[in-house]
Amino acid sequence: MEIEVKGMTCGGCSRGVETAVRALEGVASCEVSLAEETARVVFDAATITPGRIVERIQQMGFEARQKG
């Protein structure tokens, strides 16, 4: 799944998003591109919903929405 993430200003922001999303139960991987303002997430749909992943990023103070 790809998520649009707005508001990241540095590498620390993107690393923080990666760390927070990876910590969620059911997330296998998360790669964030600061330049593209995206997060690519692989997850187990039986364990976690896309909405919960987006919500976690929003809780960090960033704008986030699922692409596609």
Short mmCIF file of N, CA, C and O in Angstrom, two decimals:
data_model
loop_
_atom_site.label_atom_id
_atom_site.label_comp_id
_atom_site.label_asym_id
_atom_site.label_seq_id
_atom_site.Cartn_x
_atom_site.Cartn_y
_atom_site.Cartn_z
N MET A 1 0.85 -1.17 0.00
CA MET A 1 0.00 0.00 0.00
C MET A 1 0.90 1.23 0.00
O MET A 1 1.95 1.24 0.62
N GLU A 2 0.44 2.26 -0.70
CA GLU A 2 1.20 3.51 -0.71
C GLU A 2 0.37 4.60 -0.02
O GLU A 2 -0.82 4.72 -0.26
N ILE A 3 1.05 5.36 0.85
CA ILE A 3 0.41 6.44 1.59
C ILE A 3 1.11 7.75 1.24
O ILE A 3 2.33 7.81 1.24
N GLU A 4 0.33 8.76 0.95
CA GLU A 4 0.88 10.11 0.75
C GLU A 4 1.07 10.72 2.13
O GLU A 4 0.16 10.71 2.96
N VAL A 5 2.28 11.24 2.38
CA VAL A 5 2.59 11.83 3.69
C VAL A 5 3.09 13.26 3.46
O VAL A 5 4.15 13.46 2.87
N LYS A 6 2.35 14.23 3.93
CA LYS A 6 2.72 15.64 3.78
C LYS A 6 3.19 16.20 5.12
O LYS A 6 2.68 15.81 6.17
N GLY A 7 4.15 17.11 5.07
CA GLY A 7 4.60 17.79 6.27
C GLY A 7 5.95 17.35 6.79
O GLY A 7 6.46 17.91 7.75
N MET A 8 6.54 16.32 6.16
CA MET A 8 7.88 15.90 6.57
C MET A 8 8.90 16.91 6.04
O MET A 8 8.82 17.31 4.89
N THR A 9 9.83 17.32 6.89
CA THR A 9 10.79 18.34 6.49
C THR A 9 12.24 17.87 6.50
O THR A 9 13.11 18.59 6.03
N CYS A 10 12.49 16.68 7.05
CA CYS A 10 13.89 16.22 7.14
C CYS A 10 13.94 14.70 7.23
O CYS A 10 12.91 14.03 7.37
N GLY A 11 15.16 14.19 7.19
CA GLY A 11 15.35 12.76 7.30
C GLY A 11 14.87 12.20 8.63
O GLY A 11 14.42 11.06 8.70
N GLY A 12 14.95 13.01 9.67
CA GLY A 12 14.46 12.58 10.97
C GLY A 12 12.96 12.32 10.95
O GLY A 12 12.47 11.38 11.58
N CYS A 13 12.24 13.15 10.21
CA CYS A 13 10.79 12.97 10.08
C CYS A 13 10.48 11.64 9.40
O CYS A 13 9.65 10.86 9.87
N SER A 14 11.16 11.38 8.28
CA SER A 14 10.87 10.15 7.54
C SER A 14 11.28 8.92 8.34
O SER A 14 10.56 7.92 8.35
N ARG A 15 12.40 8.99 9.05
CA ARG A 15 12.82 7.86 9.89
C ARG A 15 11.83 7.64 11.03
O ARG A 15 11.53 6.50 11.40
N GLY A 16 11.30 8.72 11.58
CA GLY A 16 10.31 8.61 12.64
C GLY A 16 9.04 7.92 12.18
O GLY A 16 8.48 7.08 12.89
N VAL A 17 8.59 8.27 10.98
CA VAL A 17 7.39 7.63 10.41
C VAL A 17 7.67 6.15 10.19
O VAL A 17 6.86 5.29 10.55
N GLU A 18 8.82 5.83 9.60
CA GLU A 18 9.17 4.42 9.38
C GLU A 18 9.16 3.64 10.68
O GLU A 18 8.58 2.57 10.77
N THR A 19 9.80 4.19 11.70
CA THR A 19 9.89 3.50 12.99
C THR A 19 8.52 3.30 13.62
O THR A 19 8.20 2.20 14.12
N ALA A 20 7.69 4.32 13.60
CA ALA A 20 6.36 4.24 14.21
C ALA A 20 5.47 3.24 13.49
O ALA A 20 4.75 2.46 14.13
N VAL A 21 5.51 3.25 12.17
CA VAL A 21 4.65 2.34 11.40
C VAL A 21 5.15 0.90 11.54
O VAL A 21 4.36 -0.02 11.73
N ARG A 22 6.45 0.71 11.48
CA ARG A 22 7.01 -0.65 11.64
C ARG A 22 6.66 -1.25 13.00
O ARG A 22 6.59 -2.47 13.14
N ALA A 23 6.48 -0.41 14.01
CA ALA A 23 6.17 -0.89 15.36
C ALA A 23 4.74 -1.41 15.49
O ALA A 23 4.42 -2.10 16.47
N LEU A 24 3.89 -1.09 14.53
CA LEU A 24 2.50 -1.54 14.59
C LEU A 24 2.42 -3.03 14.32
O LEU A 24 3.05 -3.54 13.38
N GLU A 25 1.63 -3.73 15.13
CA GLU A 25 1.45 -5.17 14.92
C GLU A 25 0.81 -5.40 13.55
O GLU A 25 -0.18 -4.76 13.20
N GLY A 26 1.37 -6.30 12.78
CA GLY A 26 0.85 -6.64 11.47
C GLY A 26 1.57 -5.96 10.33
O GLY A 26 1.36 -6.29 9.17
N VAL A 27 2.46 -5.01 10.62
CA VAL A 27 3.23 -4.33 9.57
C VAL A 27 4.53 -5.10 9.35
O VAL A 27 5.30 -5.32 10.29
N ALA A 28 4.77 -5.51 8.11
CA ALA A 28 5.97 -6.26 7.76
C ALA A 28 7.11 -5.33 7.40
O ALA A 28 8.27 -5.58 7.73
N SER A 29 6.79 -4.23 6.68
CA SER A 29 7.83 -3.27 6.31
C SER A 29 7.22 -1.91 6.00
O SER A 29 6.04 -1.81 5.67
N CYS A 30 8.07 -0.88 6.12
CA CYS A 30 7.66 0.49 5.79
C CYS A 30 8.88 1.22 5.28
O CYS A 30 9.90 1.28 5.96
N GLU A 31 8.78 1.76 4.08
CA GLU A 31 9.85 2.55 3.50
C GLU A 31 9.28 3.92 3.14
O GLU A 31 8.31 4.02 2.39
N VAL A 32 9.89 4.96 3.69
CA VAL A 32 9.40 6.32 3.48
C VAL A 32 10.37 7.08 2.58
O VAL A 32 11.58 7.03 2.77
N SER A 33 9.81 7.79 1.60
CA SER A 33 10.61 8.65 0.73
C SER A 33 10.26 10.10 1.06
O SER A 33 9.13 10.54 0.81
N LEU A 34 11.23 10.81 1.61
CA LEU A 34 11.03 12.22 1.93
C LEU A 34 10.78 13.01 0.65
O LEU A 34 9.87 13.84 0.59
N ALA A 35 11.57 12.75 -0.38
CA ALA A 35 11.47 13.49 -1.64
C ALA A 35 10.13 13.28 -2.34
O ALA A 35 9.56 14.21 -2.90
N GLU A 36 9.62 12.04 -2.29
CA GLU A 36 8.36 11.73 -2.97
C GLU A 36 7.14 11.92 -2.06
O GLU A 36 6.00 11.81 -2.52
N GLU A 37 7.39 12.17 -0.78
CA GLU A 37 6.33 12.32 0.22
C GLU A 37 5.41 11.11 0.24
O GLU A 37 4.18 11.24 0.24
N THR A 38 6.02 9.92 0.27
CA THR A 38 5.24 8.70 0.29
C THR A 38 5.81 7.71 1.31
O THR A 38 6.99 7.75 1.65
N ALA A 39 4.93 6.83 1.74
CA ALA A 39 5.33 5.69 2.56
C ALA A 39 4.78 4.45 1.86
O ALA A 39 3.60 4.41 1.50
N ARG A 40 5.64 3.47 1.66
CA ARG A 40 5.21 2.20 1.08
C ARG A 40 5.21 1.17 2.20
O ARG A 40 6.25 0.92 2.81
N VAL A 41 4.04 0.61 2.44
CA VAL A 41 3.86 -0.26 3.60
C VAL A 41 3.37 -1.64 3.15
O VAL A 41 2.43 -1.73 2.36
N VAL A 42 4.01 -2.67 3.67
CA VAL A 42 3.56 -4.05 3.48
C VAL A 42 3.02 -4.50 4.83
O VAL A 42 3.70 -4.38 5.85
N PHE A 43 1.79 -5.01 4.82
CA PHE A 43 1.14 -5.36 6.08
C PHE A 43 0.22 -6.55 5.90
O PHE A 43 -0.15 -6.92 4.79
N ASP A 44 -0.18 -7.14 7.02
CA ASP A 44 -1.11 -8.26 7.05
C ASP A 44 -2.51 -7.70 7.29
O ASP A 44 -2.82 -7.23 8.39
N ALA A 45 -3.34 -7.77 6.26
CA ALA A 45 -4.69 -7.20 6.35
C ALA A 45 -5.56 -7.92 7.37
O ALA A 45 -6.57 -7.37 7.82
N ALA A 46 -5.18 -9.11 7.79
CA ALA A 46 -5.94 -9.82 8.81
C ALA A 46 -5.64 -9.28 10.21
O ALA A 46 -6.38 -9.54 11.15
N THR A 47 -4.54 -8.52 10.32
CA THR A 47 -4.10 -8.02 11.62
C THR A 47 -4.33 -6.53 11.81
O THR A 47 -4.67 -6.07 12.89
N ILE A 48 -4.15 -5.75 10.73
CA ILE A 48 -4.24 -4.29 10.83
C ILE A 48 -4.88 -3.73 9.56
O ILE A 48 -4.71 -4.29 8.47
N THR A 49 -5.60 -2.63 9.72
CA THR A 49 -6.27 -2.00 8.57
C THR A 49 -5.41 -0.87 8.02
O THR A 49 -4.63 -0.26 8.77
N PRO A 50 -5.58 -0.55 6.75
CA PRO A 50 -4.89 0.62 6.20
C PRO A 50 -5.23 1.89 6.97
O PRO A 50 -4.38 2.74 7.19
N GLY A 51 -6.47 2.01 7.39
CA GLY A 51 -6.90 3.19 8.14
C GLY A 51 -6.12 3.38 9.43
O GLY A 51 -5.81 4.50 9.82
N ARG A 52 -5.81 2.29 10.11
CA ARG A 52 -5.05 2.37 11.37
C ARG A 52 -3.64 2.85 11.11
O ARG A 52 -3.06 3.61 11.89
N ILE A 53 -3.05 2.42 9.99
CA ILE A 53 -1.69 2.85 9.64
C ILE A 53 -1.69 4.35 9.33
O ILE A 53 -0.84 5.10 9.82
N VAL A 54 -2.64 4.79 8.54
CA VAL A 54 -2.77 6.22 8.22
C VAL A 54 -2.99 7.02 9.49
O VAL A 54 -2.39 8.08 9.70
N GLU A 55 -3.84 6.52 10.36
CA GLU A 55 -4.14 7.20 11.63
C GLU A 55 -2.87 7.39 12.46
O GLU A 55 -2.66 8.43 13.07
N ARG A 56 -2.02 6.38 12.51
CA ARG A 56 -0.78 6.47 13.29
C ARG A 56 0.11 7.59 12.77
O ARG A 56 0.70 8.34 13.54
N ILE A 57 0.21 7.72 11.45
CA ILE A 57 1.03 8.78 10.86
C ILE A 57 0.42 10.14 11.18
O ILE A 57 1.13 11.09 11.53
N GLN A 58 -0.89 10.24 11.12
CA GLN A 58 -1.57 11.50 11.45
C GLN A 58 -1.36 11.88 12.91
O GLN A 58 -1.21 13.06 13.23
N GLN A 59 -1.32 10.89 13.80
CA GLN A 59 -1.08 11.16 15.21
C GLN A 59 0.29 11.79 15.44
O GLN A 59 0.49 12.46 16.43
N MET A 60 1.21 11.58 14.52
CA MET A 60 2.54 12.15 14.62
C MET A 60 2.57 13.61 14.15
O MET A 60 3.60 14.27 14.23
N GLY A 61 1.45 14.09 13.61
CA GLY A 61 1.36 15.48 13.18
C GLY A 61 1.51 15.70 11.69
O GLY A 61 1.61 16.84 11.23
N PHE A 62 1.50 14.62 10.92
CA PHE A 62 1.62 14.74 9.46
C PHE A 62 0.27 14.51 8.80
O PHE A 62 -0.60 13.84 9.35
N GLU A 63 0.11 15.08 7.62
CA GLU A 63 -1.07 14.79 6.81
C GLU A 63 -0.78 13.47 6.12
O GLU A 63 0.29 13.28 5.56
N ALA A 64 -1.75 12.56 6.14
CA ALA A 64 -1.56 11.27 5.50
C ALA A 64 -2.87 10.78 4.92
O ALA A 64 -3.93 10.98 5.51
N ARG A 65 -2.75 10.14 3.76
CA ARG A 65 -3.93 9.51 3.15
C ARG A 65 -3.47 8.40 2.23
O ARG A 65 -2.40 8.49 1.61
N GLN A 66 -4.28 7.37 2.15
CA GLN A 66 -3.95 6.25 1.29
C GLN A 66 -4.07 6.67 -0.17
O GLN A 66 -5.04 7.33 -0.54
N LYS A 67 -3.09 6.30 -0.98
CA LYS A 67 -3.13 6.61 -2.42
C LYS A 67 -3.82 5.47 -3.13
O LYS A 67 -3.70 4.32 -2.74
N GLY A 68 -4.52 5.84 -4.22
CA GLY A 68 -5.14 4.82 -5.05
C GLY A 68 -6.44 4.45 -4.58
O GLY A 68 -7.21 3.84 -4.32
#
